[in-house]
Short mmCIF file of C-alpha atoms in Angstrom, two decimals:
data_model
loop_
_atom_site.label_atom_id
_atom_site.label_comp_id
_atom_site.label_asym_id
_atom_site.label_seq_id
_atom_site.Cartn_x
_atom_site.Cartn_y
_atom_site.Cartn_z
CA UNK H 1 5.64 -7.68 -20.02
CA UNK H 2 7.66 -10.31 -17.97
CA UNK H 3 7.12 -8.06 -14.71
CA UNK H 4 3.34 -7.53 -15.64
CA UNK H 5 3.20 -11.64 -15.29
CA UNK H 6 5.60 -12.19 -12.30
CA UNK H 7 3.50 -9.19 -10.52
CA UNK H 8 0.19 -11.16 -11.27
CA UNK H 9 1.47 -14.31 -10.43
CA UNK H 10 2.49 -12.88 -7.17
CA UNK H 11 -0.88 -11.36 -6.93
CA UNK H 12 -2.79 -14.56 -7.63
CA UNK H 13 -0.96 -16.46 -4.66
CA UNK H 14 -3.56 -17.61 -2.39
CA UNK H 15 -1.53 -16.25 1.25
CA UNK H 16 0.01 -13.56 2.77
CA UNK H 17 2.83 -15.88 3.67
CA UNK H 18 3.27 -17.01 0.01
CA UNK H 19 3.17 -13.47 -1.35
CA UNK H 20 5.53 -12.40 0.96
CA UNK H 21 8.15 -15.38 0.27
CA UNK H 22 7.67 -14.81 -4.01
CA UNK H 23 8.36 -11.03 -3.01
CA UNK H 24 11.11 -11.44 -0.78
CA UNK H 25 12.88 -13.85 -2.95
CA UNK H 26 12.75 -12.04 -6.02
CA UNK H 27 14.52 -8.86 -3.98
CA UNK H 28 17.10 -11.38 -3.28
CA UNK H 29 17.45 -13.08 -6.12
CA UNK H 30 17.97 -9.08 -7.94
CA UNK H 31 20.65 -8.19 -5.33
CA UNK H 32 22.28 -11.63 -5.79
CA UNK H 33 22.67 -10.74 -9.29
CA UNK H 34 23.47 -7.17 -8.60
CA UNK H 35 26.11 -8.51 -6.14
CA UNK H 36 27.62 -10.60 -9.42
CA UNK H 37 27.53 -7.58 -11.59
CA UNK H 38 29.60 -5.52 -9.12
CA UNK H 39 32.22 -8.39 -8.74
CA UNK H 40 32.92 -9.19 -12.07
CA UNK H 41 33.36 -5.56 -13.13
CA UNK H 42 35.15 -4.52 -10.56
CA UNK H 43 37.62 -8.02 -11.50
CA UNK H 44 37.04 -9.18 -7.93
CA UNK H 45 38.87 -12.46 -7.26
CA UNK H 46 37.35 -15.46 -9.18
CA UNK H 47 36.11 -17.26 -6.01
CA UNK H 48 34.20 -13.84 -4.89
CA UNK H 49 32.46 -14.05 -8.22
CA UNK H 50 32.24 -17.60 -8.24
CA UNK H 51 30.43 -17.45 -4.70
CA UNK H 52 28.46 -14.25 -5.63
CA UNK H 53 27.03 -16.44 -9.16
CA UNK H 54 26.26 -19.30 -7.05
CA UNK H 55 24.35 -17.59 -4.22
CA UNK H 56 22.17 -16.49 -7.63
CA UNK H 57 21.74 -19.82 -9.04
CA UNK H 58 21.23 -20.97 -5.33
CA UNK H 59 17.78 -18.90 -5.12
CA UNK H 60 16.95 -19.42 -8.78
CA UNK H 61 17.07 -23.40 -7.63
CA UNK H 62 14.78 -22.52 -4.56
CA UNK H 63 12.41 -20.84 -6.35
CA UNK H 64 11.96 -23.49 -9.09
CA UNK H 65 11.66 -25.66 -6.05
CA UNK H 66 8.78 -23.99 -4.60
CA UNK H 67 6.97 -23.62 -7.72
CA UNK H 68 6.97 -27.13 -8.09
CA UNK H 69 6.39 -28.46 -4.51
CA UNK H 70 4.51 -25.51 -2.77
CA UNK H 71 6.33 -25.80 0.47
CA UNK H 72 6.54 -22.55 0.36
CA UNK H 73 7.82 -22.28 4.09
CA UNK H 74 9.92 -25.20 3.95
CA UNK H 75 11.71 -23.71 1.04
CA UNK H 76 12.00 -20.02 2.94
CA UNK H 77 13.37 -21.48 5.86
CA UNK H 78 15.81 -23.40 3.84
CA UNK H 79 16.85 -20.63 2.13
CA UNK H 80 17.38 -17.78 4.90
CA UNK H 81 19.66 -21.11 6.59
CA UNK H 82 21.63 -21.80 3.67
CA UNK H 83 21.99 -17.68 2.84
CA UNK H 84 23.42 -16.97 6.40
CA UNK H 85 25.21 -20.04 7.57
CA UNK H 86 26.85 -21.10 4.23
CA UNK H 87 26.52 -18.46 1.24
CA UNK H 88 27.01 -14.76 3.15
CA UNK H 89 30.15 -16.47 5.21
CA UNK H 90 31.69 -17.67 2.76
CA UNK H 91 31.43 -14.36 0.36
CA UNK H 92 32.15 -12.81 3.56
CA UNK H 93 35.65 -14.29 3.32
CA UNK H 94 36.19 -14.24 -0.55
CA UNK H 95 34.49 -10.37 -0.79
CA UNK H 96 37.46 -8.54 1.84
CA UNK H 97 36.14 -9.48 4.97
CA UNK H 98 35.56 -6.90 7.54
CA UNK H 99 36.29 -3.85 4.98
CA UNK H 100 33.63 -4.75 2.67
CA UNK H 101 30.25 -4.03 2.28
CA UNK H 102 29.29 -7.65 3.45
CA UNK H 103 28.79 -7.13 7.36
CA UNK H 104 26.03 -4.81 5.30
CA UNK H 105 24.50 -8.21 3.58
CA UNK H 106 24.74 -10.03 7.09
CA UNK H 107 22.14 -7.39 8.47
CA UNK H 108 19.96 -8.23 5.14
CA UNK H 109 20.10 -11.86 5.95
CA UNK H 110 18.85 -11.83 9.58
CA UNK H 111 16.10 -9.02 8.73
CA UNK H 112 14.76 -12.31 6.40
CA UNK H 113 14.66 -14.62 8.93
CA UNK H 114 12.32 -12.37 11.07
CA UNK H 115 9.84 -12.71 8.07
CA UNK H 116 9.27 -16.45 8.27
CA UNK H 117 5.36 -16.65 9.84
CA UNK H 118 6.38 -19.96 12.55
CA UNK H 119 7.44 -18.33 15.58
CA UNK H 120 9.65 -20.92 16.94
CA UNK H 121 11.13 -21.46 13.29
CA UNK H 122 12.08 -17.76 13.32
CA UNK H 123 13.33 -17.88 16.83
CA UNK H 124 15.59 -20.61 15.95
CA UNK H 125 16.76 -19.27 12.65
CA UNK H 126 17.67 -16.06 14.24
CA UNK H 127 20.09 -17.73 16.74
CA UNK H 128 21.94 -19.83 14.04
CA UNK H 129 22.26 -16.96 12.30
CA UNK H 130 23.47 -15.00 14.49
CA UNK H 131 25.63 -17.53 15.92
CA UNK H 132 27.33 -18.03 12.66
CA UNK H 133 28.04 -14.60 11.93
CA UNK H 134 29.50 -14.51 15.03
CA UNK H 135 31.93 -17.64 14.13
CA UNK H 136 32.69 -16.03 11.03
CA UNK H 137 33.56 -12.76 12.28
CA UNK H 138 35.86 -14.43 14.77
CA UNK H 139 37.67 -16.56 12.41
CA UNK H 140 38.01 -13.79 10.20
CA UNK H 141 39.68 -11.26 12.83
CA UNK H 142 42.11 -14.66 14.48
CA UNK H 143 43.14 -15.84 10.78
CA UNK H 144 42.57 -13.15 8.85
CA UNK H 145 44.88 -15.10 5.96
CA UNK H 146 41.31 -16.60 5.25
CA UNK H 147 39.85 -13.71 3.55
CA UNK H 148 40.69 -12.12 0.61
CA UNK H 149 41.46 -8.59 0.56
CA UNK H 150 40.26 -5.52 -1.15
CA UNK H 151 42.44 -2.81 -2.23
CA UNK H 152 41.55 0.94 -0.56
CA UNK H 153 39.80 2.00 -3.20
CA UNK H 154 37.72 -0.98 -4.04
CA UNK H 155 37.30 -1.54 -0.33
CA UNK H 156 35.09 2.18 0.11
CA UNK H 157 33.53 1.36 -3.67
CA UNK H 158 32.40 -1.76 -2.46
CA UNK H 159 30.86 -0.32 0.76
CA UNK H 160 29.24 3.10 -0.81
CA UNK H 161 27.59 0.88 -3.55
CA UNK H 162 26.35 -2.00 -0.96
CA UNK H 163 25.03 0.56 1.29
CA UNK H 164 23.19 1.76 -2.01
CA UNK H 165 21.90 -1.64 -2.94
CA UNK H 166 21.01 -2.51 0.38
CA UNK H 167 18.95 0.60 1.29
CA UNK H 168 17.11 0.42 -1.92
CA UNK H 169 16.55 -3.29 -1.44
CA UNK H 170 15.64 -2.60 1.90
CA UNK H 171 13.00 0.31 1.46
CA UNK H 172 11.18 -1.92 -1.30
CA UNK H 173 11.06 -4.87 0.39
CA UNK H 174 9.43 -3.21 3.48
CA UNK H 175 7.59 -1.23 1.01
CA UNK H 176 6.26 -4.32 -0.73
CA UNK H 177 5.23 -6.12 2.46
CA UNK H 178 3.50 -3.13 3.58
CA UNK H 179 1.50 -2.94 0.75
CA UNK H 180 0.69 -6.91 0.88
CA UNK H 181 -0.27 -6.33 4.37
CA UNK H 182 -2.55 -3.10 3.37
CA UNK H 183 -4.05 -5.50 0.43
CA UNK H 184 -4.89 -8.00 2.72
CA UNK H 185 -6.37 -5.83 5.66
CA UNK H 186 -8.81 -4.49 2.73
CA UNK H 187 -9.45 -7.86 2.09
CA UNK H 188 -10.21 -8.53 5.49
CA UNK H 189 -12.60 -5.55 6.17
CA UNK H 190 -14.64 -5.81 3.03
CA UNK H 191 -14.67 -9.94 3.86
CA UNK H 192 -16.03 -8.75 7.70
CA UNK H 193 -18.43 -6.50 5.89
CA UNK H 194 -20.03 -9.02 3.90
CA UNK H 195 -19.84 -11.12 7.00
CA UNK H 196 -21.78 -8.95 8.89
CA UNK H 197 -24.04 -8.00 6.00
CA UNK H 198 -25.35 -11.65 5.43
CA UNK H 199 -25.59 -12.60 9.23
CA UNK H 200 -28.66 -10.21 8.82
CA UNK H 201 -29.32 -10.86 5.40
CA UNK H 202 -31.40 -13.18 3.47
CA UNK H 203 -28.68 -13.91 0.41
CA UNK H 204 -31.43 -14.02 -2.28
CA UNK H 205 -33.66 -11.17 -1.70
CA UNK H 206 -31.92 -9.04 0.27
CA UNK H 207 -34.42 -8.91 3.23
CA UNK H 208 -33.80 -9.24 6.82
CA UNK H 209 -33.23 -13.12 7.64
CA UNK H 210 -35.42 -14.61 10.51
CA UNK H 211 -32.62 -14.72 13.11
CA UNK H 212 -31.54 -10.69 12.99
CA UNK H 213 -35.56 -9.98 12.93
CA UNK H 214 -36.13 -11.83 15.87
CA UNK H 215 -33.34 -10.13 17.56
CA UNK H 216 -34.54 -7.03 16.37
CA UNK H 217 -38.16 -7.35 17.91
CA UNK H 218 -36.73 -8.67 20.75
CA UNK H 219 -34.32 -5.86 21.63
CA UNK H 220 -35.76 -2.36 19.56
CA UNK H 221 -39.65 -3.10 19.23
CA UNK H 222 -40.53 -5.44 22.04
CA UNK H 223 -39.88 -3.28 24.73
CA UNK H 224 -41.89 0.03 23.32
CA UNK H 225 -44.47 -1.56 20.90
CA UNK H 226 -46.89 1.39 20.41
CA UNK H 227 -47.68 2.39 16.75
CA UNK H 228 -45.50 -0.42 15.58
CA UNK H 229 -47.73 -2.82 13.18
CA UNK H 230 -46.81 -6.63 11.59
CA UNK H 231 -47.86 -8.37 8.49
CA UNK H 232 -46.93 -11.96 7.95
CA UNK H 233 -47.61 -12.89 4.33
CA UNK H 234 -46.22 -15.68 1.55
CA UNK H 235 -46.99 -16.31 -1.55
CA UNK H 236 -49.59 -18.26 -2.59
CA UNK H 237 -49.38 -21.56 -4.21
CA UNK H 238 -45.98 -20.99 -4.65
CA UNK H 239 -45.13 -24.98 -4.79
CA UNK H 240 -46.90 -24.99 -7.80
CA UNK H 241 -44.51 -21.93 -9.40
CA UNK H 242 -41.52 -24.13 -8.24
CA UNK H 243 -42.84 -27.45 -9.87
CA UNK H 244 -44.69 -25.86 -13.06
CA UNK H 245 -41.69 -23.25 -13.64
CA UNK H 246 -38.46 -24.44 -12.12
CA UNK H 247 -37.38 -22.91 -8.86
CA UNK H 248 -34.67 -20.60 -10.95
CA UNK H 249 -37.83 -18.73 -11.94
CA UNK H 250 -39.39 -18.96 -8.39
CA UNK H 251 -36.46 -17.31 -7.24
CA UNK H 252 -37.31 -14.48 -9.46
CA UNK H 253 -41.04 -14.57 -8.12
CA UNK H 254 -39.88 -14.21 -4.46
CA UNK H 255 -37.05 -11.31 -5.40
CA UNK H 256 -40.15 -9.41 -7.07
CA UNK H 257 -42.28 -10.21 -3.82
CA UNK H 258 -39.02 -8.56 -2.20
CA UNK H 259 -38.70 -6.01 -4.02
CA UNK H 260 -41.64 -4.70 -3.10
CA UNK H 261 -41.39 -4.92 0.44
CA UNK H 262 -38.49 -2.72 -0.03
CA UNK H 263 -40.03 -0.26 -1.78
CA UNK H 264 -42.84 0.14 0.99
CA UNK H 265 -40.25 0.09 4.13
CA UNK H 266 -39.44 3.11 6.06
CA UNK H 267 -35.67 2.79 7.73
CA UNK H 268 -36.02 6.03 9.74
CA UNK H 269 -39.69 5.07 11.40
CA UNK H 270 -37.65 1.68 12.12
CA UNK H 271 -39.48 -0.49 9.95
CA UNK H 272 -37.90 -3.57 8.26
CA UNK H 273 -38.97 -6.13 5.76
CA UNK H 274 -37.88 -9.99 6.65
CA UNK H 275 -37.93 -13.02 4.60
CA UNK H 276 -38.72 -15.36 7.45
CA UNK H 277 -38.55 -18.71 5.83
CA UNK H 278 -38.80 -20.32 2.24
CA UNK H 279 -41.87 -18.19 0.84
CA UNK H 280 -43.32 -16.24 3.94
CA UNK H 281 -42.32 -12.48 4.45
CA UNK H 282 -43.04 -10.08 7.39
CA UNK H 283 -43.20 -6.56 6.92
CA UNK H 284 -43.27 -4.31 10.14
CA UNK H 285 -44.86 -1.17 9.98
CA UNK H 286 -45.18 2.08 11.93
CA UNK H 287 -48.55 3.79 11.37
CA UNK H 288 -50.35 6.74 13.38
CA UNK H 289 -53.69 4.51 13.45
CA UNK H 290 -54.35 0.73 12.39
CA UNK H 291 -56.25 2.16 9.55
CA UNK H 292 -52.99 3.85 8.34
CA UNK H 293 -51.27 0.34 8.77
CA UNK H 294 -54.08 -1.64 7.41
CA UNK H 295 -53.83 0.18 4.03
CA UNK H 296 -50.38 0.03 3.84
CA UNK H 297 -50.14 -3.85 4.37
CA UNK H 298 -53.26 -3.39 1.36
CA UNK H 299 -50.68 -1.95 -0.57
CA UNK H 300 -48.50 -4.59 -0.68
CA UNK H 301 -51.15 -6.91 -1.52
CA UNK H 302 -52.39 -5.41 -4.21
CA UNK H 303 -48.36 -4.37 -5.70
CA UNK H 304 -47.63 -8.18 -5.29
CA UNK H 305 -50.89 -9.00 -7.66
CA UNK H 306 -49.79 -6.39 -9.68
CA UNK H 307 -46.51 -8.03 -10.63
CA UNK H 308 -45.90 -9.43 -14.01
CA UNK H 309 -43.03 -11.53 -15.33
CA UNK H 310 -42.07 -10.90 -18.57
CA UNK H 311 -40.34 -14.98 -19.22
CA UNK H 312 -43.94 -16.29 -18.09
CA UNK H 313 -46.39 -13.21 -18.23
CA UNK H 314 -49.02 -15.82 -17.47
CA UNK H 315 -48.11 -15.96 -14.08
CA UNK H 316 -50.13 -14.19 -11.61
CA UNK H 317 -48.79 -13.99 -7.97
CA UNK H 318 -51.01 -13.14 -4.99
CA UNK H 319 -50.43 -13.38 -1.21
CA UNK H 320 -52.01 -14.20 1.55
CA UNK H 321 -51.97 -12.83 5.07
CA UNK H 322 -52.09 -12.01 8.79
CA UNK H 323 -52.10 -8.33 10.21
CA UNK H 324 -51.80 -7.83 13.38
CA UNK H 325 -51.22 -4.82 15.72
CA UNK H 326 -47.88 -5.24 18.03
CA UNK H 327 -49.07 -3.25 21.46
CA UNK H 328 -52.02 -5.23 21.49
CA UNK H 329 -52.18 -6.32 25.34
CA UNK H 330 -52.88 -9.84 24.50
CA UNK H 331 -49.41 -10.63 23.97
CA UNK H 332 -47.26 -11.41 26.84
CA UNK H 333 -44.54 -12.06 24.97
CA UNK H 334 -43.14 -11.59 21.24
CA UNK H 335 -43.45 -15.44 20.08
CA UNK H 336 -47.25 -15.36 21.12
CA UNK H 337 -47.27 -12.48 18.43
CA UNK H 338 -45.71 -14.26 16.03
CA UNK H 339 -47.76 -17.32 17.00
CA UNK H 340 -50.85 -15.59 16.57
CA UNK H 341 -50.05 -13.67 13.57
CA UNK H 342 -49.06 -16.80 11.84
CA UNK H 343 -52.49 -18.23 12.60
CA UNK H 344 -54.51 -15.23 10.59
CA UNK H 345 -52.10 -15.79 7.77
CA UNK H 346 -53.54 -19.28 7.48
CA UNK H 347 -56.95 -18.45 8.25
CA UNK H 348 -56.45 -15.98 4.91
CA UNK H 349 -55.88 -19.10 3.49
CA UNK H 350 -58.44 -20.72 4.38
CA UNK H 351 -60.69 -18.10 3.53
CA UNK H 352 -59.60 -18.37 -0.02
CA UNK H 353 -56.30 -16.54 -0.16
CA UNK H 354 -54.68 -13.12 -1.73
CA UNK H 355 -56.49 -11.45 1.31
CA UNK H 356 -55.01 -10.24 4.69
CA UNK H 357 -56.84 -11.14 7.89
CA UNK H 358 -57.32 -9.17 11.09
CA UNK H 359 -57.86 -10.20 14.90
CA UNK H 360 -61.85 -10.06 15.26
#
């Protein structure tokens, strides 16, 4: 139960970075404890588990620290310092030195530093580090009346069983950030998906957006119109759905309207539907004749009437608009389409609406 929690509250941490140091720390935190086990049964010296106990209590105090602060790489970099420039030398000295598993530990403790995420922190940390292994090895090989010896036997125990600890510690730490790292690369790609999805997408309906459609006719249609076919529609007196019904309920109104456009578009002939701002649509079309076209664009027309809400079945949605077909040689250019497609939609209005109008 207690490791169901502590995974989800590791889990639930907003960052890599603060996944990683809740992760890391309780790996060290388990082979700081580990480390006390081994001392006390194996009736090490009292300062060895003296030091071993407080380099526990020492992380237990960081991570209370963190919790309660959430300087989460403050309290990282403070600990990887402390760890190799106070605790590890001084169990270095207290644990047998040189013929103990601790040179083992002092590998553990600079691997940690290369986790913190700021560069220059890490750089730094490395070198003290480093450095003051260095000084300890060095005092401990000119004076070695400063550490406290192992006997043979306890001397190889101590090594076999830190190599042990160490590897295991080892393989699922770099196990666990690997997985973080996987998690948050899925993360990533499904985030870039959706990314991508609604730079093209309208988020209500579904439907092209304006800018990708414009892109779109500009690049794919514009430069080979033939067969291709546009209807620019909206809804009509929509303003009065919004005000008489709320606009929750015209949102439902223009994801019916949608839904039909949906239903009517053909992907492989490269036709797309487009909500191209508040309640106007554009459907493009690819037909053999304008006939062909013509009906289809009736089709939507006459679906949209069709439509019937079942929280206000009095409602009764029609749409007005302007057909137009795209290779017509009048247009030197794509907004003078759009221009002049606009224009029949609100001469369909005009007219009396839930009609679509046609170049004369």
């Amino acid at each position: 139960m207690f490791l169901k929690k502590y995974i989800a509250f590791v889990e639930s941490q907003e960052s890599l970075s603060e996944r990683l140091f809740w992760g890391v720390l309780s790996f060290s935190i388990l082979t700081a404890v580990i480390s006390t086990i081994f001392t006390s049964v194996n009736m090490l010296s009292v300062k060895a588990i003296v030091a071993t106990a407080a380099t526990t209590v020492l992380f237990a105090l960081i991570a209370v620290v963190a919790k309660c602060t959430k300087r989460i790489a403050l309290c990282y970099f403070v600990m990887c310092l402390l760890t190799n420039v106070v605790l590890l030398p001084i169990n270095f000295f207290v644990c047998g030195g040189f013929h103990s598993g601790m040179i083992l530990y002092c590998f553990m403790g600079l691997f940690l530093c290369t986790l913190l995420n700021h560069a220059r922190a890490r750089f730094a940390l490395v070198l003290v580090s480093m450095l003051s292994f260095e000084v300890t090895y060095f005092l401990a090989w000119v004076y070695p009346e400063m550490v406290i010896p192992l006997d043979e036997d306890t001397s190889r125990i101590d090594v076999m069983l830190s190599f042990v600890v160490l590897g295991v510690i080892l393989y699922v730490v770099i196990a666990f950030i690997l997985a973080v790292n996987a998690k948050e690369r899925r993360k990533r790609d499904i985030l870039i998906k959706k990314l991508e999805y609604y730079s093209k997408r309208d988020p209500l309906t579904s439907l092209f957006n304006r800018r990708y459609f414009i892109r779109y006719l500009d690049k794919m249609i514009w430069p080979e119109r033939k067969g291709f076919y546009m209807l620019m529609y909206d809804i009509d007196s929509f303003k009065h759905v919004n005000d008489t019904y709320g606009h929750p309920f015209g949102d439902v109104v223009l994801c019916e309207v949608a839904n039909v456009a949906l239903g009517l578009k053909r992907v492989s002939f490269g036709e797309c539907a487009v909500r191209y701002g508040g309640e106007e649509f554009i459907q493009l079309f690819y037909a053999n004749s304008f006939e062909e076209a013509y009906a289809r664009a009736e089709q939507i027309r006459k679906a949209v009437s069709s439509l019937r809400f079942e929280e206000h079945p009095e409602v009764h949605v029609t749409i007005s608009g302007g057909f137009i077909e795209c290779s017509d040689s009048m247009y030197g250019h794509q907004n003078q389409m759009l221009s002049h497609v606009d224009s029949l939609l609100y001469k369909a209005k005009q007219n009396g609406k839930n009609q679509i109008c046609v170049k004369e």
